[in-house]
Amino acid sequence: MIQASAIPAEGTLTPSAFADERLLGTASAAGLGEIAERVIARERLSLDDGRRLYKSDAIHAVGALANHVRERMNGDLAYFNVNQHINYTNYCNKFCKFCSFDKLPGQEGAYLMTPEDAAAKITAHLDEPVTEVHMVAGTWPQLGLDYYLDLLRQVKRARPSIHIKAFTMVELDQIRRVAKLPLDETIELLKQAGLNSCPGGGAEVFSERVRAEGYPNKMSGAAWLETTRAVHRAGLRSNCTMLHGHIETVDERLEHLDALRLLQDETGGFQAYIPLSFHPANNEWSHLKGPSALDELREIAVGRLMLDNIQHIKAYWILMDVPIAQLCLSYGADDVDGTVVEEKIYHDAGATTPQAVQREELIDWIRDAGRVPVERDTLYGVLWTD
Ligand code: V47
């Protein structure tokens, strides 16, 4: 192991060798020297390494390691897109304890959009350069396959160029159960109706212990992974997430990250990983505190370091304060999501960020954070950069 005192003077090494030595020094001083050596050598980190990163007091050294990988994989770039969210219903039969969004029909605030309502939300923003619609919602067994096919077709008709990123694995599983069709066939029908990719939600934490305690009606982790496998097999890309900062342990988080990493080795279909910070307002887990800003930074950093085979790490600005999302861009993240427009899930759960932001503001936030803004499409094609 190289000690900090052994770092050669600036000018005696190439810039990249000097940066490696400096990183080794910082990490060694924090007791993370061996992990730094593996990071620099591009070796996969073990779950034990992950445990040390989670338990280390030296959050900035953990961040420096993650930033090293971030810059190796994505340079100075920070991606965003111009997107629109449609949470088409809050009816839900899963009753997850962390959720503040779900309602039963007839309850105050309950709503179900018709496909025409959803299409009208798209039409209302036709004068803006929106490239993606992100559609996720509750699951309600009276919504048959036809509702979802119609929803996709009408949204596509309203704006033919739009990329539809829709339905978490939980929604897909519900749709195929109600339709009584095999999963592959269900995905094919949705694809033909306009589905272009899938968002990463619904994964929560795969641990059976946490699931039994917090969301016993939701599909198992194994089923979430199996459904994702089918989505990737159908040629659709997707994202992945982990809901953190509630009752899960460090080991349960690591097992979750490892399961994502193994699936990615197999399919290569994940585009981005998004740690979702638990928001405790207005739900059955309101007595829990939720993650601190430092927890959020650490989650981004550990995600970057463990998920060596997922290209992008997203700091979803909606669920963090914007300054924390900016900091995340130096702790492993290279994406801040998009302009969003009308987010409901996190605002019901107490998020105090705005419900939308202008493209120019997002660009300013990224520049302020010292990164180069890149407007992307959903599949990370570059649309604009500085
Ligand atoms: O699955 C619900 C989470 C997810 C709370 O793929 C909560 O680009 C925290 O899928 N506190 C849905 N989290 C959101 C989602 C998503 C979001 C951003 C980007 C992408 C993407 C996908 O929201 C749910 C659940 O894990 N969630 N309630 C809460 N109180």
Short mmCIF file of C-alpha atoms and ligand atoms in Angstrom, two decimals:
data_model
loop_
_atom_site.label_atom_id
_atom_site.label_comp_id
_atom_site.label_asym_id
_atom_site.label_seq_id
_atom_site.Cartn_x
_atom_site.Cartn_y
_atom_site.Cartn_z
CA MET A 1 0.00 0.00 0.00
CA ILE A 2 1.33 3.47 -0.84
CA GLN A 3 1.39 5.89 2.11
CA ALA A 4 0.37 9.53 1.73
CA SER A 5 3.91 10.61 2.63
CA ALA A 6 5.23 8.59 -0.32
CA ILE A 7 3.40 10.76 -2.89
CA PRO A 8 5.97 12.15 -5.35
CA ALA A 9 6.08 15.90 -5.92
CA GLU A 10 3.87 17.42 -8.61
CA GLY A 11 5.67 17.57 -11.96
CA THR A 12 7.50 14.27 -11.54
CA LEU A 13 4.53 12.22 -12.81
CA THR A 14 2.12 12.45 -15.75
CA PRO A 15 -1.10 14.29 -14.78
CA SER A 16 -3.10 11.05 -14.62
CA ALA A 17 -0.44 9.18 -12.63
CA PHE A 18 -0.25 12.16 -10.28
CA ALA A 19 -4.04 12.11 -9.85
CA ASP A 20 -3.89 8.37 -9.05
CA GLU A 21 -1.17 8.94 -6.47
CA ARG A 22 -3.10 11.77 -4.89
CA LEU A 23 -6.24 9.61 -4.73
CA LEU A 24 -4.25 6.79 -3.13
CA GLY A 25 -2.92 9.24 -0.56
CA THR A 26 -6.37 10.58 0.31
CA ALA A 27 -7.85 7.08 0.51
CA SER A 28 -4.93 5.62 2.47
CA ALA A 29 -5.20 8.38 5.06
CA ALA A 30 -8.84 7.31 5.47
CA GLY A 31 -7.97 3.61 5.76
CA LEU A 32 -9.33 2.92 2.25
CA GLY A 33 -5.99 2.47 0.48
CA GLU A 34 -6.57 -1.12 -0.65
CA ILE A 35 -9.96 -0.18 -2.08
CA ALA A 36 -8.32 2.73 -3.90
CA GLU A 37 -5.78 0.38 -5.43
CA ARG A 38 -8.59 -1.83 -6.72
CA VAL A 39 -10.51 1.19 -8.03
CA ILE A 40 -7.47 2.48 -9.89
CA ALA A 41 -6.80 -1.02 -11.28
CA ARG A 42 -10.46 -1.16 -12.46
CA GLU A 43 -11.11 -4.28 -10.37
CA ARG A 44 -14.59 -5.16 -9.17
CA LEU A 45 -15.21 -4.25 -5.52
CA SER A 46 -16.41 -6.98 -3.18
CA LEU A 47 -19.35 -6.74 -0.81
CA ASP A 48 -16.82 -6.45 1.97
CA ASP A 49 -15.31 -3.40 0.24
CA GLY A 50 -18.83 -2.00 -0.04
CA ARG A 51 -19.34 -2.51 3.70
CA ARG A 52 -16.16 -0.54 4.42
CA LEU A 53 -17.28 2.28 2.12
CA TYR A 54 -20.67 2.47 3.83
CA LYS A 55 -19.13 2.39 7.33
CA SER A 56 -16.24 4.78 6.67
CA ASP A 57 -16.33 8.14 8.49
CA ALA A 58 -14.32 9.66 5.65
CA ILE A 59 -17.24 10.50 3.36
CA HIS A 60 -15.11 12.85 1.27
CA ALA A 61 -12.53 10.11 0.60
CA VAL A 62 -15.37 7.79 -0.46
CA GLY A 63 -16.61 10.61 -2.70
CA ALA A 64 -13.14 11.12 -4.19
CA LEU A 65 -12.97 7.43 -5.12
CA ALA A 66 -16.41 7.61 -6.73
CA ASN A 67 -15.51 10.82 -8.55
CA HIS A 68 -12.44 9.10 -9.98
CA VAL A 69 -14.66 6.38 -11.50
CA ARG A 70 -17.24 8.95 -12.61
CA GLU A 71 -14.63 10.95 -14.50
CA ARG A 72 -13.11 7.80 -15.98
CA MET A 73 -16.52 6.68 -17.29
CA ASN A 74 -18.20 9.99 -18.14
CA GLY A 75 -15.51 12.68 -18.05
CA ASP A 76 -16.77 16.09 -17.03
CA LEU A 77 -20.20 15.61 -18.57
CA ALA A 78 -23.47 15.93 -16.67
CA TYR A 79 -26.53 14.73 -18.54
CA PHE A 80 -30.10 16.01 -18.37
CA ASN A 81 -33.18 15.77 -20.53
CA VAL A 82 -36.34 17.75 -21.22
CA ASN A 83 -39.05 15.45 -19.96
CA GLN A 84 -42.56 15.39 -18.62
CA HIS A 85 -43.96 13.16 -15.88
CA ILE A 86 -47.45 11.72 -16.00
CA ASN A 87 -48.57 9.82 -12.90
CA TYR A 88 -51.73 8.57 -14.59
CA THR A 89 -53.45 7.21 -11.45
CA ASN A 90 -52.89 7.10 -7.72
CA TYR A 91 -55.30 4.18 -7.26
CA CYS A 92 -53.22 1.38 -5.80
CA ASN A 93 -53.71 -2.04 -4.24
CA LYS A 94 -50.21 -2.50 -2.82
CA PHE A 95 -50.45 -0.38 0.39
CA CYS A 96 -46.68 0.07 0.77
CA LYS A 97 -45.80 1.69 4.09
CA PHE A 98 -43.35 4.13 2.50
CA CYS A 99 -45.84 5.49 -0.03
CA SER A 100 -47.69 8.81 0.37
CA PHE A 101 -49.14 8.80 -3.12
CA ASP A 102 -51.53 5.83 -3.15
CA LYS A 103 -55.30 6.18 -2.71
CA LEU A 104 -58.39 4.03 -3.02
CA PRO A 105 -61.11 5.08 -5.48
CA GLY A 106 -63.51 7.48 -3.76
CA GLN A 107 -60.93 8.67 -1.24
CA GLU A 108 -60.25 12.40 -1.20
CA GLY A 109 -57.60 13.21 -3.80
CA ALA A 110 -57.97 9.89 -5.64
CA TYR A 111 -57.78 10.18 -9.42
CA LEU A 112 -57.57 8.09 -12.56
CA MET A 113 -56.71 9.76 -15.87
CA THR A 114 -58.31 8.51 -19.02
CA PRO A 115 -55.93 7.98 -21.94
CA GLU A 116 -57.42 11.21 -23.36
CA ASP A 117 -56.54 13.10 -20.12
CA ALA A 118 -52.96 11.87 -20.39
CA ALA A 119 -52.75 12.84 -24.07
CA ALA A 120 -54.06 16.32 -23.20
CA LYS A 121 -51.14 16.74 -20.74
CA ILE A 122 -48.79 16.01 -23.63
CA THR A 123 -50.60 18.40 -25.97
CA ALA A 124 -50.38 21.17 -23.35
CA HIS A 125 -46.56 21.14 -23.69
CA LEU A 126 -46.24 20.82 -27.47
CA ASP A 127 -44.53 24.22 -27.65
CA GLU A 128 -41.70 22.98 -25.40
CA PRO A 129 -38.80 20.79 -26.59
CA VAL A 130 -39.94 17.73 -24.60
CA THR A 131 -38.33 14.48 -25.79
CA GLU A 132 -39.49 12.01 -23.13
CA VAL A 133 -42.58 11.23 -21.11
CA HIS A 134 -42.02 9.31 -17.86
CA MET A 135 -45.23 7.51 -16.86
CA VAL A 136 -45.50 5.63 -13.58
CA ALA A 137 -48.49 5.15 -11.31
CA GLY A 138 -50.24 2.94 -8.80
CA THR A 139 -51.54 -0.49 -9.76
CA TRP A 140 -55.26 -1.10 -9.94
CA PRO A 141 -56.68 -4.49 -11.00
CA GLN A 142 -59.68 -3.03 -12.80
CA LEU A 143 -57.37 -1.45 -15.36
CA GLY A 144 -57.11 -4.01 -18.15
CA LEU A 145 -54.50 -4.35 -20.87
CA ASP A 146 -56.66 -2.24 -23.21
CA TYR A 147 -56.38 0.76 -20.88
CA TYR A 148 -52.57 0.60 -21.04
CA LEU A 149 -52.45 0.04 -24.81
CA ASP A 150 -54.79 2.95 -25.33
CA LEU A 151 -52.75 5.14 -22.97
CA LEU A 152 -49.59 4.46 -24.96
CA ARG A 153 -51.26 4.95 -28.34
CA GLN A 154 -52.94 8.21 -27.38
CA VAL A 155 -49.79 9.68 -25.87
CA LYS A 156 -47.82 8.73 -28.99
CA ARG A 157 -50.52 10.18 -31.23
CA ALA A 158 -50.41 13.46 -29.29
CA ARG A 159 -46.66 13.77 -29.89
CA PRO A 160 -45.32 11.11 -32.29
CA SER A 161 -41.65 11.95 -31.66
CA ILE A 162 -41.89 11.45 -27.90
CA HIS A 163 -40.01 8.59 -26.21
CA ILE A 164 -42.33 6.78 -23.82
CA LYS A 165 -40.49 5.56 -20.74
CA ALA A 166 -43.26 3.92 -18.78
CA PHE A 167 -44.34 1.32 -16.25
CA THR A 168 -42.18 -0.04 -13.47
CA MET A 169 -41.75 -3.80 -13.19
CA VAL A 170 -44.55 -3.72 -10.62
CA GLU A 171 -46.96 -2.22 -13.15
CA LEU A 172 -45.82 -4.66 -15.87
CA ASP A 173 -46.39 -7.60 -13.54
CA GLN A 174 -49.87 -6.32 -12.66
CA ILE A 175 -50.76 -5.72 -16.33
CA ARG A 176 -49.82 -9.24 -17.40
CA ARG A 177 -51.63 -10.85 -14.43
CA VAL A 178 -54.84 -9.00 -15.23
CA ALA A 179 -54.41 -9.79 -18.95
CA LYS A 180 -53.63 -13.44 -18.08
CA LEU A 181 -50.88 -13.38 -20.71
CA PRO A 182 -47.25 -14.49 -20.60
CA LEU A 183 -44.90 -11.67 -19.69
CA ASP A 184 -43.01 -11.69 -23.00
CA GLU A 185 -46.26 -11.40 -24.95
CA THR A 186 -47.52 -8.57 -22.73
CA ILE A 187 -44.29 -6.61 -23.22
CA GLU A 188 -44.46 -7.16 -26.99
CA LEU A 189 -48.01 -5.78 -27.14
CA LEU A 190 -47.02 -2.74 -25.07
CA LYS A 191 -44.01 -2.21 -27.31
CA GLN A 192 -46.18 -2.32 -30.43
CA ALA A 193 -48.47 0.29 -28.84
CA GLY A 194 -45.55 2.69 -28.27
CA LEU A 195 -43.58 1.67 -25.15
CA ASN A 196 -39.91 2.58 -25.72
CA SER A 197 -38.20 1.87 -22.38
CA CYS A 198 -38.96 1.36 -18.68
CA PRO A 199 -38.18 3.42 -15.57
CA GLY A 200 -36.34 1.93 -12.62
CA GLY A 201 -38.87 2.19 -9.81
CA GLY A 202 -40.58 -0.50 -7.78
CA ALA A 203 -37.36 -2.29 -6.83
CA GLU A 204 -37.31 -0.72 -3.31
CA VAL A 205 -34.88 -3.01 -1.39
CA PHE A 206 -34.96 -6.64 -2.49
CA SER A 207 -34.53 -8.03 1.07
CA GLU A 208 -37.42 -10.34 2.00
CA ARG A 209 -37.21 -9.08 5.60
CA VAL A 210 -37.77 -5.46 4.56
CA ARG A 211 -40.43 -6.45 2.07
CA ALA A 212 -42.38 -8.43 4.69
CA GLU A 213 -42.23 -5.44 7.03
CA GLY A 214 -42.86 -2.60 4.59
CA TYR A 215 -44.43 -3.78 1.33
CA PRO A 216 -45.70 -7.36 1.63
CA ASN A 217 -48.14 -6.99 -1.28
CA LYS A 218 -45.49 -5.98 -3.76
CA MET A 219 -43.73 -8.45 -6.09
CA SER A 220 -40.61 -10.12 -4.65
CA GLY A 221 -37.11 -8.97 -5.52
CA ALA A 222 -36.64 -12.16 -7.55
CA ALA A 223 -39.79 -11.36 -9.55
CA TRP A 224 -38.62 -7.74 -10.10
CA LEU A 225 -35.33 -9.07 -11.51
CA GLU A 226 -37.09 -11.70 -13.64
CA THR A 227 -39.45 -9.07 -15.11
CA THR A 228 -36.49 -6.81 -15.90
CA ARG A 229 -34.77 -9.74 -17.60
CA ALA A 230 -37.84 -10.07 -19.88
CA VAL A 231 -37.85 -6.31 -20.63
CA HIS A 232 -34.19 -6.45 -21.65
CA ARG A 233 -34.83 -9.62 -23.67
CA ALA A 234 -37.47 -7.67 -25.59
CA GLY A 235 -34.78 -5.15 -26.55
CA LEU A 236 -35.98 -2.38 -24.25
CA ARG A 237 -33.54 -0.54 -21.98
CA SER A 238 -34.47 0.28 -18.39
CA ASN A 239 -33.16 1.95 -15.25
CA CYS A 240 -32.76 0.58 -11.75
CA THR A 241 -33.26 2.07 -8.30
CA MET A 242 -32.93 1.41 -4.58
CA LEU A 243 -35.14 3.06 -1.98
CA HIS A 244 -32.80 3.87 0.92
CA GLY A 245 -32.90 5.51 4.32
CA HIS A 246 -35.75 3.62 6.07
CA ILE A 247 -35.40 0.26 7.88
CA GLU A 248 -32.88 -1.44 5.60
CA THR A 249 -29.40 -2.46 6.80
CA VAL A 250 -26.09 -1.84 5.06
CA ASP A 251 -25.86 -5.53 4.16
CA GLU A 252 -29.34 -5.48 2.64
CA ARG A 253 -28.35 -2.50 0.50
CA LEU A 254 -25.20 -4.29 -0.66
CA GLU A 255 -27.12 -7.45 -1.52
CA HIS A 256 -29.51 -5.29 -3.56
CA LEU A 257 -26.65 -3.58 -5.43
CA ASP A 258 -25.00 -6.93 -6.06
CA ALA A 259 -28.20 -8.37 -7.55
CA LEU A 260 -28.42 -5.37 -9.92
CA ARG A 261 -24.77 -5.76 -10.87
CA LEU A 262 -25.17 -9.47 -11.63
CA LEU A 263 -28.25 -8.88 -13.78
CA GLN A 264 -26.39 -6.17 -15.65
CA ASP A 265 -23.51 -8.60 -16.31
CA GLU A 266 -26.08 -10.87 -17.90
CA THR A 267 -28.23 -8.46 -19.95
CA GLY A 268 -26.40 -5.09 -20.19
CA GLY A 269 -29.86 -3.49 -20.32
CA PHE A 270 -29.63 -0.98 -17.46
CA GLN A 271 -28.80 2.56 -18.50
CA ALA A 272 -28.76 4.31 -15.14
CA TYR A 273 -28.96 3.60 -11.42
CA ILE A 274 -30.92 6.03 -9.25
CA PRO A 275 -30.77 5.86 -5.45
CA LEU A 276 -34.19 7.03 -4.19
CA SER A 277 -34.02 8.80 -0.81
CA PHE A 278 -36.94 7.80 1.41
CA HIS A 279 -39.28 10.76 2.12
CA PRO A 280 -41.21 10.24 5.35
CA ALA A 281 -44.11 12.76 5.16
CA ASN A 282 -47.72 11.50 4.97
CA ASN A 283 -47.09 7.77 5.05
CA GLU A 284 -47.02 4.84 7.48
CA TRP A 285 -43.28 5.23 7.99
CA SER A 286 -43.57 8.88 9.05
CA HIS A 287 -41.87 8.07 12.37
CA LEU A 288 -38.65 7.29 10.48
CA LYS A 289 -36.20 10.09 9.79
CA GLY A 290 -35.19 9.46 6.19
CA PRO A 291 -31.63 9.92 4.94
CA SER A 292 -29.48 12.97 5.70
CA ALA A 293 -27.68 14.95 2.99
CA LEU A 294 -24.49 13.03 3.80
CA ASP A 295 -26.37 9.72 3.48
CA GLU A 296 -27.53 10.83 0.04
CA LEU A 297 -23.98 11.70 -1.04
CA ARG A 298 -22.70 8.37 0.26
CA GLU A 299 -25.45 6.43 -1.52
CA ILE A 300 -24.53 8.04 -4.83
CA ALA A 301 -20.83 7.35 -4.23
CA VAL A 302 -21.24 3.72 -3.16
CA GLY A 303 -23.60 3.16 -6.10
CA ARG A 304 -20.96 4.51 -8.50
CA LEU A 305 -18.23 2.34 -6.98
CA MET A 306 -20.19 -0.93 -6.72
CA LEU A 307 -22.10 -0.72 -10.01
CA ASP A 308 -19.02 -0.78 -12.22
CA ASN A 309 -21.04 -2.05 -15.19
CA ILE A 310 -23.82 0.58 -15.23
CA GLN A 311 -22.80 3.61 -17.27
CA HIS A 312 -24.80 6.34 -15.53
CA ILE A 313 -25.63 7.31 -11.95
CA LYS A 314 -28.52 9.70 -11.58
CA ALA A 315 -28.90 12.30 -8.80
CA TYR A 316 -32.65 12.84 -9.15
CA TRP A 317 -32.88 16.54 -8.21
CA ILE A 318 -36.60 16.33 -7.39
CA LEU A 319 -35.94 14.26 -4.29
CA MET A 320 -32.84 16.08 -3.04
CA ASP A 321 -32.27 19.73 -2.45
CA VAL A 322 -30.79 21.15 -5.63
CA PRO A 323 -27.43 22.01 -3.94
CA ILE A 324 -27.10 18.37 -2.87
CA ALA A 325 -27.81 17.18 -6.40
CA GLN A 326 -25.07 19.60 -7.54
CA LEU A 327 -22.63 18.13 -5.00
CA CYS A 328 -23.56 14.63 -6.16
CA LEU A 329 -22.04 15.53 -9.53
CA SER A 330 -18.65 15.34 -7.76
CA TYR A 331 -19.57 12.21 -5.75
CA GLY A 332 -20.19 9.82 -8.62
CA ALA A 333 -23.32 11.10 -10.36
CA ASP A 334 -23.27 12.17 -14.00
CA ASP A 335 -27.00 12.76 -14.57
CA VAL A 336 -29.62 14.93 -12.85
CA ASP A 337 -32.76 13.64 -14.65
CA GLY A 338 -34.83 16.30 -16.39
CA THR A 339 -37.16 19.25 -16.35
CA VAL A 340 -39.86 16.86 -15.03
CA VAL A 341 -43.10 18.95 -15.06
CA GLU A 342 -45.77 17.98 -12.53
CA GLU A 343 -44.13 15.38 -10.29
CA LYS A 344 -46.53 13.98 -7.70
CA ILE A 345 -45.00 10.97 -5.89
CA TYR A 346 -42.32 12.90 -3.99
CA HIS A 347 -44.34 16.04 -3.49
CA ASP A 348 -47.06 14.00 -1.74
CA ALA A 349 -44.24 12.63 0.44
CA GLY A 350 -42.99 16.08 1.48
CA ALA A 351 -40.45 17.06 -1.20
CA THR A 352 -39.90 20.83 -1.13
CA THR A 353 -38.18 21.12 -4.50
CA PRO A 354 -40.15 22.76 -7.34
CA GLN A 355 -42.44 20.51 -9.41
CA ALA A 356 -40.69 21.50 -12.61
CA VAL A 357 -37.68 23.44 -13.77
CA GLN A 358 -36.83 25.24 -16.98
CA ARG A 359 -34.19 23.76 -19.27
CA GLU A 360 -32.01 26.89 -18.84
CA GLU A 361 -32.11 26.59 -15.05
CA LEU A 362 -30.96 22.98 -15.19
CA ILE A 363 -28.10 24.05 -17.43
CA ASP A 364 -27.13 26.80 -14.95
CA TRP A 365 -27.19 24.36 -12.01
CA ILE A 366 -24.88 22.00 -13.86
CA ARG A 367 -22.48 24.77 -14.88
CA ASP A 368 -22.46 26.10 -11.30
CA ALA A 369 -21.43 22.62 -10.17
CA GLY A 370 -18.41 22.80 -12.48
CA ARG A 371 -19.64 20.24 -15.00
CA VAL A 372 -20.40 20.39 -18.71
CA PRO A 373 -24.15 20.19 -19.38
CA VAL A 374 -25.28 17.70 -22.02
CA GLU A 375 -28.89 17.51 -23.11
CA ARG A 376 -29.60 13.88 -23.95
CA ASP A 377 -32.45 11.83 -25.27
CA THR A 378 -33.66 8.90 -23.17
CA LEU A 379 -31.08 6.53 -24.67
CA TYR A 380 -28.22 8.98 -23.97
CA GLY A 381 -27.93 10.24 -27.55
CA VAL A 382 -26.47 13.77 -27.36
CA LEU A 383 -28.91 16.51 -28.43
CA TRP A 384 -26.97 19.57 -27.27
CA THR A 385 -23.90 20.47 -25.28
CA ASP A 386 -21.92 23.57 -24.34
O1 V47 B 1 -40.99 2.79 -6.96
C1 V47 B 1 -42.49 6.11 -3.54
C2 V47 B 1 -40.40 5.53 -4.84
C3 V47 B 1 -40.56 5.14 -7.06
C4 V47 B 1 -41.63 7.23 -1.90
O2 V47 B 1 -36.16 5.50 -14.09
C5 V47 B 1 -40.62 6.85 -2.77
O3 V47 B 1 -35.45 7.50 -14.51
C6 V47 B 1 -39.11 7.92 -1.47
O4 V47 B 1 -39.70 5.02 -10.60
N1 V47 B 1 -40.02 8.27 -0.56
C7 V47 B 1 -41.15 5.66 -8.37
N2 V47 B 1 -39.36 7.19 -2.58
C8 V47 B 1 -40.22 6.68 -9.01
C9 V47 B 1 -39.45 6.10 -10.16
C10 V47 B 1 -38.36 6.93 -10.79
C11 V47 B 1 -38.04 8.18 -10.31
C12 V47 B 1 -37.04 8.93 -10.95
C13 V47 B 1 -36.42 8.46 -12.08
C14 V47 B 1 -36.73 7.20 -12.55
C15 V47 B 1 -36.08 6.70 -13.79
C16 V47 B 1 -37.70 6.42 -11.90
O5 V47 B 1 -40.65 6.15 -6.10
C17 V47 B 1 -41.27 4.00 -6.40
C18 V47 B 1 -40.71 4.06 -5.00
O6 V47 B 1 -39.49 3.36 -4.91
N3 V47 B 1 -41.19 6.15 -3.77
N4 V47 B 1 -42.78 6.77 -2.39
C19 V47 B 1 -41.29 7.96 -0.73
N5 V47 B 1 -42.18 8.30 0.19
#
